[in-house]
Short mmCIF file of C-alpha atoms in Angstrom, two decimals:
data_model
loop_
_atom_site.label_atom_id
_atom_site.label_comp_id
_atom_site.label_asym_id
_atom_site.label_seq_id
_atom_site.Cartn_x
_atom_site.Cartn_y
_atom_site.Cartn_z
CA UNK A 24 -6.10 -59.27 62.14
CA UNK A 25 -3.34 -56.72 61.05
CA UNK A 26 -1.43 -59.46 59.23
CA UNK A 27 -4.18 -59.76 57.24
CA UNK A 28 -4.59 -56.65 55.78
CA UNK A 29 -1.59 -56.96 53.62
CA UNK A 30 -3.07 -60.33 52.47
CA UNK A 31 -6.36 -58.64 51.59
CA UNK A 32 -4.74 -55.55 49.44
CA UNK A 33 -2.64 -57.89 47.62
CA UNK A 34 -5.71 -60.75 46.90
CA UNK A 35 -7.58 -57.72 46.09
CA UNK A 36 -5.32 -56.04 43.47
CA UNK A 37 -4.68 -59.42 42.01
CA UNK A 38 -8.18 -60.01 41.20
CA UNK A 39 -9.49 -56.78 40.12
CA UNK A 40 -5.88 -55.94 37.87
CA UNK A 41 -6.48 -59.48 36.65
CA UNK A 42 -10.16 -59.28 36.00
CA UNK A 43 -9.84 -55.90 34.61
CA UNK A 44 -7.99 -57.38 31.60
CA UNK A 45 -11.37 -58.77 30.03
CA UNK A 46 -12.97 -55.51 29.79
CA UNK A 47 -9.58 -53.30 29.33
CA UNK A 48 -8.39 -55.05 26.01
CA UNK A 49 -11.14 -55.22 24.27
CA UNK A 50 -11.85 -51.72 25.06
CA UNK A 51 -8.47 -50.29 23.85
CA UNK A 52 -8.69 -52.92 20.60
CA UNK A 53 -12.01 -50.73 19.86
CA UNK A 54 -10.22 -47.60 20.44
CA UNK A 55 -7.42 -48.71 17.99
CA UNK A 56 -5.15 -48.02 21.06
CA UNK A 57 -2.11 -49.83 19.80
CA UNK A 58 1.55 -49.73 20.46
CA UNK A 59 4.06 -48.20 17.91
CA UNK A 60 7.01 -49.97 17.39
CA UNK A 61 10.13 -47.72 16.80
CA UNK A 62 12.24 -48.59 13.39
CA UNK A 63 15.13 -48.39 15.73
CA UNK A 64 14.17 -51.37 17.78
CA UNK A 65 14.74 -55.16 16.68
CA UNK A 66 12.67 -55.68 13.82
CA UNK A 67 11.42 -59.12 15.51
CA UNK A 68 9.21 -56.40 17.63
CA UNK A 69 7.62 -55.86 14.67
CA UNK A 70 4.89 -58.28 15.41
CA UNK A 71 4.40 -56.66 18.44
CA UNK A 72 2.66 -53.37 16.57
CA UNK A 73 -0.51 -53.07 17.24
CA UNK A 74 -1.14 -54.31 20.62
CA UNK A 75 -2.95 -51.98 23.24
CA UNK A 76 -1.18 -50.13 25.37
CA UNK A 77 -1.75 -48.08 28.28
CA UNK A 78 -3.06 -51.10 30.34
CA UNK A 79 -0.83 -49.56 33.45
CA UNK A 80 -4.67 -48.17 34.17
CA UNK A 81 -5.48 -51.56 35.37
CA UNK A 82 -2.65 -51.51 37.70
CA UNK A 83 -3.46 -48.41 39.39
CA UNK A 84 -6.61 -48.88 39.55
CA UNK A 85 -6.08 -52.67 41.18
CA UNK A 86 -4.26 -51.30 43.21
CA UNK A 87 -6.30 -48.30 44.49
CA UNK A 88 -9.26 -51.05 45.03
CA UNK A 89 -6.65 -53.35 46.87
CA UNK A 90 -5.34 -50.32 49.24
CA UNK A 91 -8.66 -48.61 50.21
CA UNK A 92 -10.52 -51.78 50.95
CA UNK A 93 -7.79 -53.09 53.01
CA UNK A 94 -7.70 -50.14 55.25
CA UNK A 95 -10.95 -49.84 55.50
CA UNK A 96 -11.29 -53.20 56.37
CA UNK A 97 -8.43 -52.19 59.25
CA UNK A 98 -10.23 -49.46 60.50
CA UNK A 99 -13.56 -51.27 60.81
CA UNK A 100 -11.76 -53.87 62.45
CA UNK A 101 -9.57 -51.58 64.65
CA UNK A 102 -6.46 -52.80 63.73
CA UNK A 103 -3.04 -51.18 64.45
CA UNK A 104 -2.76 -50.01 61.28
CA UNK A 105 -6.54 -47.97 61.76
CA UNK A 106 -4.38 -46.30 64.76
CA UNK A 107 -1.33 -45.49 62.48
CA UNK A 108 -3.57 -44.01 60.10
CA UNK A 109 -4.91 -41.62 62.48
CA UNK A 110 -1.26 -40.42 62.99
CA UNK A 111 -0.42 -37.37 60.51
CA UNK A 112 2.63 -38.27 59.36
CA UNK A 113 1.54 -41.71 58.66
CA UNK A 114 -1.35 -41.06 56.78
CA UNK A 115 0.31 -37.83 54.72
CA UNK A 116 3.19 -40.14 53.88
CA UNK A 117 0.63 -42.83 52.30
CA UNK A 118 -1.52 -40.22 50.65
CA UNK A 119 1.37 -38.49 49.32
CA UNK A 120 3.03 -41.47 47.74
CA UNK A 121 0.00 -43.05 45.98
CA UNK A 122 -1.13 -39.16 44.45
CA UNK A 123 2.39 -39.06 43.33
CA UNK A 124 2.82 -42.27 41.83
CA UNK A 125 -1.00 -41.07 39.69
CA UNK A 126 0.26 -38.02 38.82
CA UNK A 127 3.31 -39.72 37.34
CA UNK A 128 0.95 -42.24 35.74
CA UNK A 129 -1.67 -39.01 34.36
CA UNK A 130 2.03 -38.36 32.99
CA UNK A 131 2.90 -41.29 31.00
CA UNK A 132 -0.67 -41.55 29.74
CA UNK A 133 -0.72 -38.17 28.37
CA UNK A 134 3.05 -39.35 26.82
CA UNK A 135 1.10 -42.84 25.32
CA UNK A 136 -2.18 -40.70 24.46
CA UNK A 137 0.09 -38.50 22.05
CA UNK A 138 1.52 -41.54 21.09
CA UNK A 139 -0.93 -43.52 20.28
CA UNK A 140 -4.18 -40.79 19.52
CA UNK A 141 -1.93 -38.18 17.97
CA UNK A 142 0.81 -40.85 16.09
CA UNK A 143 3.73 -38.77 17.53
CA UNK A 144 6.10 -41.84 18.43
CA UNK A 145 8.17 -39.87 20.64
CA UNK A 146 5.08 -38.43 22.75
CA UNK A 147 5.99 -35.93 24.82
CA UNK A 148 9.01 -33.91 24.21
CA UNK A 149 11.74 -34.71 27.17
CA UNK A 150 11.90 -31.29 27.92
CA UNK A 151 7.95 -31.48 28.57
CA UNK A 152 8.25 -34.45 30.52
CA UNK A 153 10.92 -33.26 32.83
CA UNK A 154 9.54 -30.73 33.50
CA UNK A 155 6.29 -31.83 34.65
CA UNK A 156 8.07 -35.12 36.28
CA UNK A 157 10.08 -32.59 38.08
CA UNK A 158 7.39 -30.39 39.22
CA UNK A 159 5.36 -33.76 40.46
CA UNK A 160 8.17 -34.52 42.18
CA UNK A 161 9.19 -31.59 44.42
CA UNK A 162 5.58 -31.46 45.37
CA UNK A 163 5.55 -34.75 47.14
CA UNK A 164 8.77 -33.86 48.50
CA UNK A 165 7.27 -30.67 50.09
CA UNK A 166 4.67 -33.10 51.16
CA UNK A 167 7.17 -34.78 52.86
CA UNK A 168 8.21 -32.13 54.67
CA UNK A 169 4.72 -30.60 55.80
CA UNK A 170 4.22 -33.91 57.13
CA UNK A 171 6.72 -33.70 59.74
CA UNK A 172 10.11 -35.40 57.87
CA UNK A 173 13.20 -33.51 59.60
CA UNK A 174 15.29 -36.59 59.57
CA UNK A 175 16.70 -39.38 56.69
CA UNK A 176 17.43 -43.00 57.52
CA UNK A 177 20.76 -44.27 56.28
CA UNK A 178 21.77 -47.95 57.31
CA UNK A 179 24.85 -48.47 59.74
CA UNK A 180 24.48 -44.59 60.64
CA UNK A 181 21.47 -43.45 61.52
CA UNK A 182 19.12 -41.26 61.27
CA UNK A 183 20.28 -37.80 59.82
CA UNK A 184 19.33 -34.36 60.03
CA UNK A 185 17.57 -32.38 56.94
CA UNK A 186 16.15 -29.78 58.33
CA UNK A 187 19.32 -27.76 58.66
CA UNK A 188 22.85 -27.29 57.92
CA UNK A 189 24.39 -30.11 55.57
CA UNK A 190 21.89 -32.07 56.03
CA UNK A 191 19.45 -29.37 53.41
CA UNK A 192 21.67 -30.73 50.49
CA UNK A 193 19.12 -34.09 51.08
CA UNK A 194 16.30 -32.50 49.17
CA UNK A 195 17.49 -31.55 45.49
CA UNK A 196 18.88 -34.53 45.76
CA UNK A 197 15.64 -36.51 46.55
CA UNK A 198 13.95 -34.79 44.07
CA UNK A 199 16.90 -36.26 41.30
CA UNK A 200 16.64 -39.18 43.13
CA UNK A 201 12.92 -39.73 42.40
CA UNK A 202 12.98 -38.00 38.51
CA UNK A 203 16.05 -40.69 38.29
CA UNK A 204 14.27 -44.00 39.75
CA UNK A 205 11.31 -42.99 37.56
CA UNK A 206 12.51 -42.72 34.62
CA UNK A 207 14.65 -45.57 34.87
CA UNK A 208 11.86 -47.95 35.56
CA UNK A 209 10.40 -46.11 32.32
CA UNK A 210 13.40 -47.40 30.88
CA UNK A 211 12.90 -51.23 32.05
CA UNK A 212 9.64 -51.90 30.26
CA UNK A 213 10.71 -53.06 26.83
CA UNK A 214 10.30 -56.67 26.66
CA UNK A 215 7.25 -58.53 27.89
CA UNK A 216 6.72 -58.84 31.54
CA UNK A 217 9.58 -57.49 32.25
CA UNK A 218 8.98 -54.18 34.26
CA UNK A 219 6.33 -56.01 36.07
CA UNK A 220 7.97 -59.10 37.09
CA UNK A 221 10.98 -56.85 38.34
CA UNK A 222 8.94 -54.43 40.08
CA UNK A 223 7.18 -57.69 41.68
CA UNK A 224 10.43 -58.49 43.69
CA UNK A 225 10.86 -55.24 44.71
CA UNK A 226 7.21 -54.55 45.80
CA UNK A 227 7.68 -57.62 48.03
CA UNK A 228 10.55 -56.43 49.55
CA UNK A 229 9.56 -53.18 50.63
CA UNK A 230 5.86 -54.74 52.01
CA UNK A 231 8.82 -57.83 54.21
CA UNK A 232 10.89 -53.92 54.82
CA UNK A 233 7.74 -52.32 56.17
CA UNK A 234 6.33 -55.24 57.66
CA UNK A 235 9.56 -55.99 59.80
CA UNK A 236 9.59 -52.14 60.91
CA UNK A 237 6.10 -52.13 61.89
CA UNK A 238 4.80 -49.50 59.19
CA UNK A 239 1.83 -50.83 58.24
CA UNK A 240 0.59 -48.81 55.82
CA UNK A 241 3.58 -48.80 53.39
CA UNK A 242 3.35 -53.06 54.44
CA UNK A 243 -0.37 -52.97 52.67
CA UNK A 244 0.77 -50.71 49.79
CA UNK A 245 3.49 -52.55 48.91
CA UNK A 246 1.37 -55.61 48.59
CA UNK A 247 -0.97 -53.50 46.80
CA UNK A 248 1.40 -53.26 44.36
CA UNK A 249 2.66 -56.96 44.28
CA UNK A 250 -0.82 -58.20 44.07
CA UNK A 251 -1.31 -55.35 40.76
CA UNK A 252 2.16 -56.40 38.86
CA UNK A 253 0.83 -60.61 39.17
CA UNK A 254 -2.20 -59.63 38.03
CA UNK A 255 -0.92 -57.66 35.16
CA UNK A 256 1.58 -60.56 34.49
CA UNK A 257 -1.99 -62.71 33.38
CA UNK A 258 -2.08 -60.05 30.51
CA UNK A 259 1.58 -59.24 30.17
CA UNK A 260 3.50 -62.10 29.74
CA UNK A 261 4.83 -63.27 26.49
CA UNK A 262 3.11 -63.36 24.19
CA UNK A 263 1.88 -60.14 25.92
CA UNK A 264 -1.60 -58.96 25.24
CA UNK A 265 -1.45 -55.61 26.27
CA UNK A 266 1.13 -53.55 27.26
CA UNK A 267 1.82 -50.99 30.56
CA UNK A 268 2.93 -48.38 28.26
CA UNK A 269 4.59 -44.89 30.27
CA UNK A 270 0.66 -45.27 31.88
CA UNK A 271 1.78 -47.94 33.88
CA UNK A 272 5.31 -47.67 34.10
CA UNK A 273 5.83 -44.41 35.49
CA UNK A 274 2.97 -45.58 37.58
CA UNK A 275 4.87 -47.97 39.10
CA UNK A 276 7.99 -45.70 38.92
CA UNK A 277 6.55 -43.73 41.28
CA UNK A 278 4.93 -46.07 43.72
CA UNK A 279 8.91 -47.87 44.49
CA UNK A 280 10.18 -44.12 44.93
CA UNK A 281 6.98 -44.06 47.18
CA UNK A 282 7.29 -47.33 48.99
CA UNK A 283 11.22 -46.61 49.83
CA UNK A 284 10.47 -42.83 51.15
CA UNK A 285 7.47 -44.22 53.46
CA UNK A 286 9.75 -47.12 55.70
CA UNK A 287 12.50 -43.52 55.64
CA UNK A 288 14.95 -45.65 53.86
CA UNK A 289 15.29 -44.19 50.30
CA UNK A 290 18.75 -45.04 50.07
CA UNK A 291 18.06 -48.21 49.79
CA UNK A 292 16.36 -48.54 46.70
CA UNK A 293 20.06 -48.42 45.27
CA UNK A 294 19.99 -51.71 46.21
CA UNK A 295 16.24 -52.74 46.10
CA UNK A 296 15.99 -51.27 42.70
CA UNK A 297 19.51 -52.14 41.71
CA UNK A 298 18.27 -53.72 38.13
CA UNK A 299 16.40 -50.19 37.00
CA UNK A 300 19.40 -48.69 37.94
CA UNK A 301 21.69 -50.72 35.71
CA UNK A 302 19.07 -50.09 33.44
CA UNK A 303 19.60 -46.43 33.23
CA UNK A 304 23.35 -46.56 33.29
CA UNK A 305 23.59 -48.21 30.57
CA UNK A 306 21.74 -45.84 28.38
CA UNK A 307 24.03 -43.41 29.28
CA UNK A 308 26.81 -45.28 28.81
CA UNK A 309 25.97 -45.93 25.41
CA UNK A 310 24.69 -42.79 24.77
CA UNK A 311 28.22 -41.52 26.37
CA UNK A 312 30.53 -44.14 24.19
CA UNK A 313 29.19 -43.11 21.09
CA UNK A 314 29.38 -39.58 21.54
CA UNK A 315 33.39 -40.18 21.66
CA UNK A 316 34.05 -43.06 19.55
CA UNK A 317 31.03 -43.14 17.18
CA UNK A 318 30.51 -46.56 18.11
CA UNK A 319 28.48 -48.35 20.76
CA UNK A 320 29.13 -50.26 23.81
CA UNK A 321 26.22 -52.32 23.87
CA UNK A 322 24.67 -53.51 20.75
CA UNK A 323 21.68 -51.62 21.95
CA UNK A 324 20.40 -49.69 25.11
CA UNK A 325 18.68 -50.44 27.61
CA UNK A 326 20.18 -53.69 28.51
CA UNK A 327 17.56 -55.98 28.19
CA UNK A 328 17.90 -55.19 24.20
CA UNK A 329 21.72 -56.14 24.10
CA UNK A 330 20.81 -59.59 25.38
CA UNK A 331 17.63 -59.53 23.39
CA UNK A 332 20.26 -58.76 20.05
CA UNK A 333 22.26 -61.67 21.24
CA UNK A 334 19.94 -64.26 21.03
CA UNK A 335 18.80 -64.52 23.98
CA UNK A 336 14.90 -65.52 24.29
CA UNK A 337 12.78 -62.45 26.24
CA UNK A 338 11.51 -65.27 28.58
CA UNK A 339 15.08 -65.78 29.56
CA UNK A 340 16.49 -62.14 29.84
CA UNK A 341 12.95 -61.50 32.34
CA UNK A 342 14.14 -64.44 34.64
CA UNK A 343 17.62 -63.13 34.76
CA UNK A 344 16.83 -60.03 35.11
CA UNK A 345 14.42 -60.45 38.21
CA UNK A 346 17.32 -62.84 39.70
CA UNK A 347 19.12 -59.81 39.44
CA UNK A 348 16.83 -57.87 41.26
CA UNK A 349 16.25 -59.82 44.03
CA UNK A 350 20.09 -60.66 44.74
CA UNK A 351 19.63 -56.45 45.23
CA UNK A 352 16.47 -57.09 47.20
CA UNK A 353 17.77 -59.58 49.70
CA UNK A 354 20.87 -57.42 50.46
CA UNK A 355 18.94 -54.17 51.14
CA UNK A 356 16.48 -55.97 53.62
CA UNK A 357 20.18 -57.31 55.44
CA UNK A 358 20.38 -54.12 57.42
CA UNK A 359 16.67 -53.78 58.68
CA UNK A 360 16.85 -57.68 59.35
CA UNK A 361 20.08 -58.56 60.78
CA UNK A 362 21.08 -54.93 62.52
CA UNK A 363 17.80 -53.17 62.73
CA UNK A 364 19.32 -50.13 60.98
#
């Protein structure tokens, strides 16, 4: 039965996200809940003003539906994963990561409901949002560590100490870690099913991560989240008729940081989340260039929009992109895989 449970949150998420669509749209159309286009973008997104936004509430709640049913399902069934959930530091983990990944959500909505309600285009201010991004964060983290986490695992070494000594330096630097990975998916959505299609590949290999090290609660959240991200792709790809928004992108921002902190492997969303963080880097490159030569690197940051200014088609730059992604996917499942590290 347990290797159906993954099967169910996914089908689950899938249909509800999916379904959700029908009554979502027209519901934010009514609410005159549209997307702002930036002058600073390419003006071909021009034709994109005007379509809702926010719609990352149909991912989180697919996803919620997905999750609970499934392990209810387990419990009633008395599957392994029931028994894992009646561990603390199993259960706290799973908790912990889905309340954090809402909270980020609650704070991309209130970015796309100042947006969008109040016509700020900028939303929050990014002092605002860090803050409250960082605050979010270091409470899951303390989470973390009620729940019993003394110890990191990094592939090829081990697992490492962070309850003392060196090994203290782990937690500021988890809690950059998840402000970073958050943000940068943030970062990712900008062309039509892009953010999802990524996040797809990476929600699968985290649920094949999980699955392979027997934790089989962050195995049916991660297909939680697959299942969510197709069924926003119905609504999502291009032409997209409705848009995540910072709802559903910090959302899912905060479910990968989750999903990587649950198997106790958060290095390896370096590799598993390799395309955000290229992504990120080269905002900051650009933003870094230009500050010294007054020119830019790309011919417009994130990355996606260089290729987009260079002719290439968004269809194309998604299906590169998510190539991308999972070249970074397959090599961070090699050492759970091939050297159980």
């Amino acid at each position: 039965m347990d290797k159906w449970i993954p099967i169910i949150a996914a089908a689950l998420s899938f249909g509800v996200t999916a379904i959700l669509g029908f009554v979502v749209i027209p519901f934010l159309k009514k609410l005159n809940f549209g997307q702002t286009i930036l002058e600073i973008g390419p003006k071909w997104h021009k034709q994109k003003e005007g379509t809702p936004t926010m719609g990352g509430i149909m991912i989180a709640i697919g996803l919620v539906v997905g999750l609970v049913i499934a392990c209810v399902t387990a419990v009633i069934a008395k599957t392994e994963l029931a028994l894992q959930l009646k561990e603390r530091v199993h259960f706290l983990r799973l908790l912990a990561g889905v309340l954090m990944a809402f909270l980020m959500g609650m704070i991309g909505f209130l970015d796309d409901y100042i947006k969008v309600v109040k016509k700020r285009n900028l939303g929050l201010t990014a002092r605002q949002k860090t803050f409250f991004q960082l605050l979010v964060s270091a409470a899951y983290l303390a989470t973390l560590a009620f729940s019993g986490m003394t110890t990191t695992n990094i592939p090829f070494v081990g697992s490492v100490a962070i309850d003392r000594g060196f090994g203290l330096i782990f937690w500021p630097i988890a809690l950059m870690f998840i402000y970073g990975f958050t943000n940068a998916v943030n970062l990712t959505d900008g062309l039509d099913g892009l953010a999802s299609s990524v996040t797809l590949v990476v929600a699968c290999t985290f649920m094949l991560a999980a699955g392979k090290l027997r934790l089989l609660g962050i195995n049916t959240l991660a297909a939680a989240l697959a299942g969510a991200c197709v069924g926003f792709i119905v609504w999502n790809a291009k032409p997209a008729k409705l848009f995540m928004g910072d709802t559903g992108s910090m959302f899912i921002g905060g479910m990968v940081v989750a999903l990587s902190f649950g198997i106790d492997r958060p290095i390896l969303l370096i590799l598993a989340g390799c395309l955000y963080f290229i992504e990120a880097i080269s905002v900051m490159l650009q933003v870094a260039y230009f500050k010294k030569t007054k020119k830019r690197l790309f011919k417009m940051a994130p990355l996606h929009h260089h290729f987009e200014m260079s002719g290439w088609s968004e269809e194309k730059i998604v299906l590169l992109f998510s190539g991308i992604a999972l070249v970074g996917c397959i090599l961070s499942l090699l050492p759970i895989y091939l050297f159980n590290s």
